[in-house]
PDB file of C-alpha atoms in Angstrom:
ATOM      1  CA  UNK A   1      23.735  19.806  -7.676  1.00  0.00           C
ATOM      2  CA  UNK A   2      21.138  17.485  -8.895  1.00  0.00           C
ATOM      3  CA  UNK A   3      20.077  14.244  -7.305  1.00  0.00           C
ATOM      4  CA  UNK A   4      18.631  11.243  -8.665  1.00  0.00           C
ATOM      5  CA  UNK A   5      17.265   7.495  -7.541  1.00  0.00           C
ATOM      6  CA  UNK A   6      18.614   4.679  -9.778  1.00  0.00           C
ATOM      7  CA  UNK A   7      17.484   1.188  -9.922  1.00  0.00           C
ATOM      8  CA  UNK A   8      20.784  -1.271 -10.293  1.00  0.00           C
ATOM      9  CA  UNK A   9      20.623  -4.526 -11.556  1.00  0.00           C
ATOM     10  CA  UNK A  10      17.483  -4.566 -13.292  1.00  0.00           C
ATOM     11  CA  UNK A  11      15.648  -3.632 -16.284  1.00  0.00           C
ATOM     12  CA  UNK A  12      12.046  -2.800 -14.393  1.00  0.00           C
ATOM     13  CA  UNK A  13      11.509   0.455 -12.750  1.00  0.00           C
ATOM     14  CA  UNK A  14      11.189   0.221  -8.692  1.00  0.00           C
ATOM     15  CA  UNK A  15      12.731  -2.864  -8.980  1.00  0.00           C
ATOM     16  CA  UNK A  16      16.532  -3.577  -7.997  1.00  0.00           C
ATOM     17  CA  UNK A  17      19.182  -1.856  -6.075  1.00  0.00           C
ATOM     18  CA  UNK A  18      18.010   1.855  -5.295  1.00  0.00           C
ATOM     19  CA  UNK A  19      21.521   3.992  -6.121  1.00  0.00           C
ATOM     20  CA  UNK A  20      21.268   7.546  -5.086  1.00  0.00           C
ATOM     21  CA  UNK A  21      23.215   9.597  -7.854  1.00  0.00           C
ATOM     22  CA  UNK A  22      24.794  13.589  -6.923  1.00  0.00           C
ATOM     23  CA  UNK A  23      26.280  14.887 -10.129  1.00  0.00           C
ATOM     24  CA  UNK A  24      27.424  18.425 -10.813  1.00  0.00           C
ATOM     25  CA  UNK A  25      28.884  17.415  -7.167  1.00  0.00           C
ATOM     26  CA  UNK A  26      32.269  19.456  -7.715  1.00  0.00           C
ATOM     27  CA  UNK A  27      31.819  22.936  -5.470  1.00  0.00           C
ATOM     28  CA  UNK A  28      30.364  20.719  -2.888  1.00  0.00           C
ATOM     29  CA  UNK A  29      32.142  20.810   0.472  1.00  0.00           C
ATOM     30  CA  UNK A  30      33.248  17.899   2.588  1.00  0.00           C
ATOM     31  CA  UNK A  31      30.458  18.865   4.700  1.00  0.00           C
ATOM     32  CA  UNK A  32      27.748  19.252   2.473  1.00  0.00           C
ATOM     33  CA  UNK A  33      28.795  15.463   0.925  1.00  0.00           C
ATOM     34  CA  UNK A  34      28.438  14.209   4.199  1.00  0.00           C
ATOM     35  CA  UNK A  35      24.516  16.011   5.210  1.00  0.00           C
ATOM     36  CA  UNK A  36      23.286  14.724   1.276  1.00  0.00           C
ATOM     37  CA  UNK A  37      24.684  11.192   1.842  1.00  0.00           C
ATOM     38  CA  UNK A  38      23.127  11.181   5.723  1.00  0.00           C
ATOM     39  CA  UNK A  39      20.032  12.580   4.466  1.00  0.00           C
ATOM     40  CA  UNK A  40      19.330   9.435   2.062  1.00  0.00           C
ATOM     41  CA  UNK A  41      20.807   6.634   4.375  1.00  0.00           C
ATOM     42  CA  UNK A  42      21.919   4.532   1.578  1.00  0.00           C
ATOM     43  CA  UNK A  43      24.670   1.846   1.715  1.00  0.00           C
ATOM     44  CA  UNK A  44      26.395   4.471  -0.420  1.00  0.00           C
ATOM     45  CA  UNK A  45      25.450   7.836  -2.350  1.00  0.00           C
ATOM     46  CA  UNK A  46      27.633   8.264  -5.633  1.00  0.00           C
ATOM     47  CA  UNK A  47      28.798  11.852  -6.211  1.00  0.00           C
ATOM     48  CA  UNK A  48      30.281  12.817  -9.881  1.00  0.00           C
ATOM     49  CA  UNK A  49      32.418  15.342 -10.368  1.00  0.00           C
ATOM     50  CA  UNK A  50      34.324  16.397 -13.447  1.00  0.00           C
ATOM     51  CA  UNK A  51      37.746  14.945 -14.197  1.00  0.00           C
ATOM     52  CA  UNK A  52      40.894  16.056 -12.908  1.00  0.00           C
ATOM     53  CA  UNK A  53      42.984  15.401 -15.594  1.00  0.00           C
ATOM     54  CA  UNK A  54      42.826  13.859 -19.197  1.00  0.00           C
ATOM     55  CA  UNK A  55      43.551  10.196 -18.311  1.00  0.00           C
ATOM     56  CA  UNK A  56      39.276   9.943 -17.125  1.00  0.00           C
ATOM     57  CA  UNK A  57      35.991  11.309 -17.870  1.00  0.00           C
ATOM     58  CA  UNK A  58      34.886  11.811 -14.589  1.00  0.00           C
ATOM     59  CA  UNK A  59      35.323  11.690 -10.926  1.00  0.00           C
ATOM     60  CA  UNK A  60      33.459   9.779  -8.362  1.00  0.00           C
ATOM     61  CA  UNK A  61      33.041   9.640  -4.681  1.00  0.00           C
ATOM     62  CA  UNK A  62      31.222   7.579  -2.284  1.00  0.00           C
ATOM     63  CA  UNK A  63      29.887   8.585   0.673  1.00  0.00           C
ATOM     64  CA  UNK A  64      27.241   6.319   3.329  1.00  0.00           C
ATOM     65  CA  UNK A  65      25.968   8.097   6.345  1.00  0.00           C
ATOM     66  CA  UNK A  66      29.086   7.998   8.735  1.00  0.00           C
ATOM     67  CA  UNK A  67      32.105   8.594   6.272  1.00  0.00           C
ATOM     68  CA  UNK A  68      33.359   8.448   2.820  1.00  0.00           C
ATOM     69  CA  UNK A  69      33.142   4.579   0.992  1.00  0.00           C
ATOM     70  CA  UNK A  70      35.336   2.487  -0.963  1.00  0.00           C
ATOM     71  CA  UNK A  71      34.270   2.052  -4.541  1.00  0.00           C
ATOM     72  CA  UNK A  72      32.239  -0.906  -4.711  1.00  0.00           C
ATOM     73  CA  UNK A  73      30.646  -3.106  -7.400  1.00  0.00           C
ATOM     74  CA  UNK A  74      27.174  -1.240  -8.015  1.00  0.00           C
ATOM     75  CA  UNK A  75      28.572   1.793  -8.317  1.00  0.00           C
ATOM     76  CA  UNK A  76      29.609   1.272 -11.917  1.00  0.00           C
ATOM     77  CA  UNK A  77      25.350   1.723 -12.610  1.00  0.00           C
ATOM     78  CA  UNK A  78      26.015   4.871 -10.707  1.00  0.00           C
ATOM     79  CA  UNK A  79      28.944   6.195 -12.924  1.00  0.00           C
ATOM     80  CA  UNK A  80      27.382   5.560 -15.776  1.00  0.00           C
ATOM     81  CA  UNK A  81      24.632   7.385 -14.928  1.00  0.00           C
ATOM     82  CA  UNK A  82      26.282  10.157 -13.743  1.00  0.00           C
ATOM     83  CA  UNK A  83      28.557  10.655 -16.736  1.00  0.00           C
ATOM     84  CA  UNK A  84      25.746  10.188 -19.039  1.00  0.00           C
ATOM     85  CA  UNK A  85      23.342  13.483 -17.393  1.00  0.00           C
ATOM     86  CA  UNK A  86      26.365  15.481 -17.429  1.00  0.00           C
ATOM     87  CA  UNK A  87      26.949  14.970 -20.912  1.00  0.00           C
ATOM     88  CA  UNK A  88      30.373  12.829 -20.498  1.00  0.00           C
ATOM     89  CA  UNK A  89      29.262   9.415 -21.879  1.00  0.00           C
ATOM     90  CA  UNK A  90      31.119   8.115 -24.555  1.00  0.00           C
ATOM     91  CA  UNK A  91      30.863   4.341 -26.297  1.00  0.00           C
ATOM     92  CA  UNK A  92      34.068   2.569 -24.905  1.00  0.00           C
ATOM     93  CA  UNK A  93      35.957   1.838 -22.131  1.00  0.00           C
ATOM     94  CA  UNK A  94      34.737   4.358 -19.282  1.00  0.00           C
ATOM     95  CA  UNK A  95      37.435   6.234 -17.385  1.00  0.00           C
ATOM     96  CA  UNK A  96      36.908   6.853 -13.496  1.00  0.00           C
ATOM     97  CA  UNK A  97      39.169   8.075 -10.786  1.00  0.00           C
ATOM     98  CA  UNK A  98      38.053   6.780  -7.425  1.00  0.00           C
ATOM     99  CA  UNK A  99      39.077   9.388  -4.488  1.00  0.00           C
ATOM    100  CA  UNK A 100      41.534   7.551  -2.138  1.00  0.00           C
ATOM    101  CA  UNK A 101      39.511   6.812   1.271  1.00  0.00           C
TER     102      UNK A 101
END
């Protein structure tokens, strides 16, 4: 697991929206999604995991410190992100699948 702070919606660092980014999120338990998103008490903490199937490049879920999130707007800065540390961006359309909430 590795965790990072992103600024959304701007080009200046500590500027913008702080994002808090999990990727290499996949052998992370319900549980442990839950502590790492109440442990930051953002509106939302974006966790990447690798796709499921060949239709996307990665997988996303959003937690916030009581329970999982709906996707939301400024969490296509966090996708991008993510894909592009573990090695999944491509030029293009970009490919998520949401987890149902």
């Amino acid at each position: 697991m590795r965790i990072f702070q992103v600024d959304t919606f701007t080009a200046a660092r500590f500027t913008g929206n702080p994002a808090i980014v999990v990727v290499d999120a996949d052998a992370l338990s319900e549980a442990t999604l839950q502590a790492v998103a109440r442990e930051f008490s953002h509106a939302e903490v974006a966790f990447v995991m690798a796709a499921g199937a060949a239709d996307h490049d990665v997988r996303l879920r959003f937690f916030n410190a009581r329970k999982e999130a709906p996707f939301r707007r400024p969490c296509h800065d966090c996708r991008a992100y993510g894909a592009a540390r573990l090695g999944r961006r491509q030029i293009g359309v970009w490919r998520s699948i949401p987890a149902p909430v």
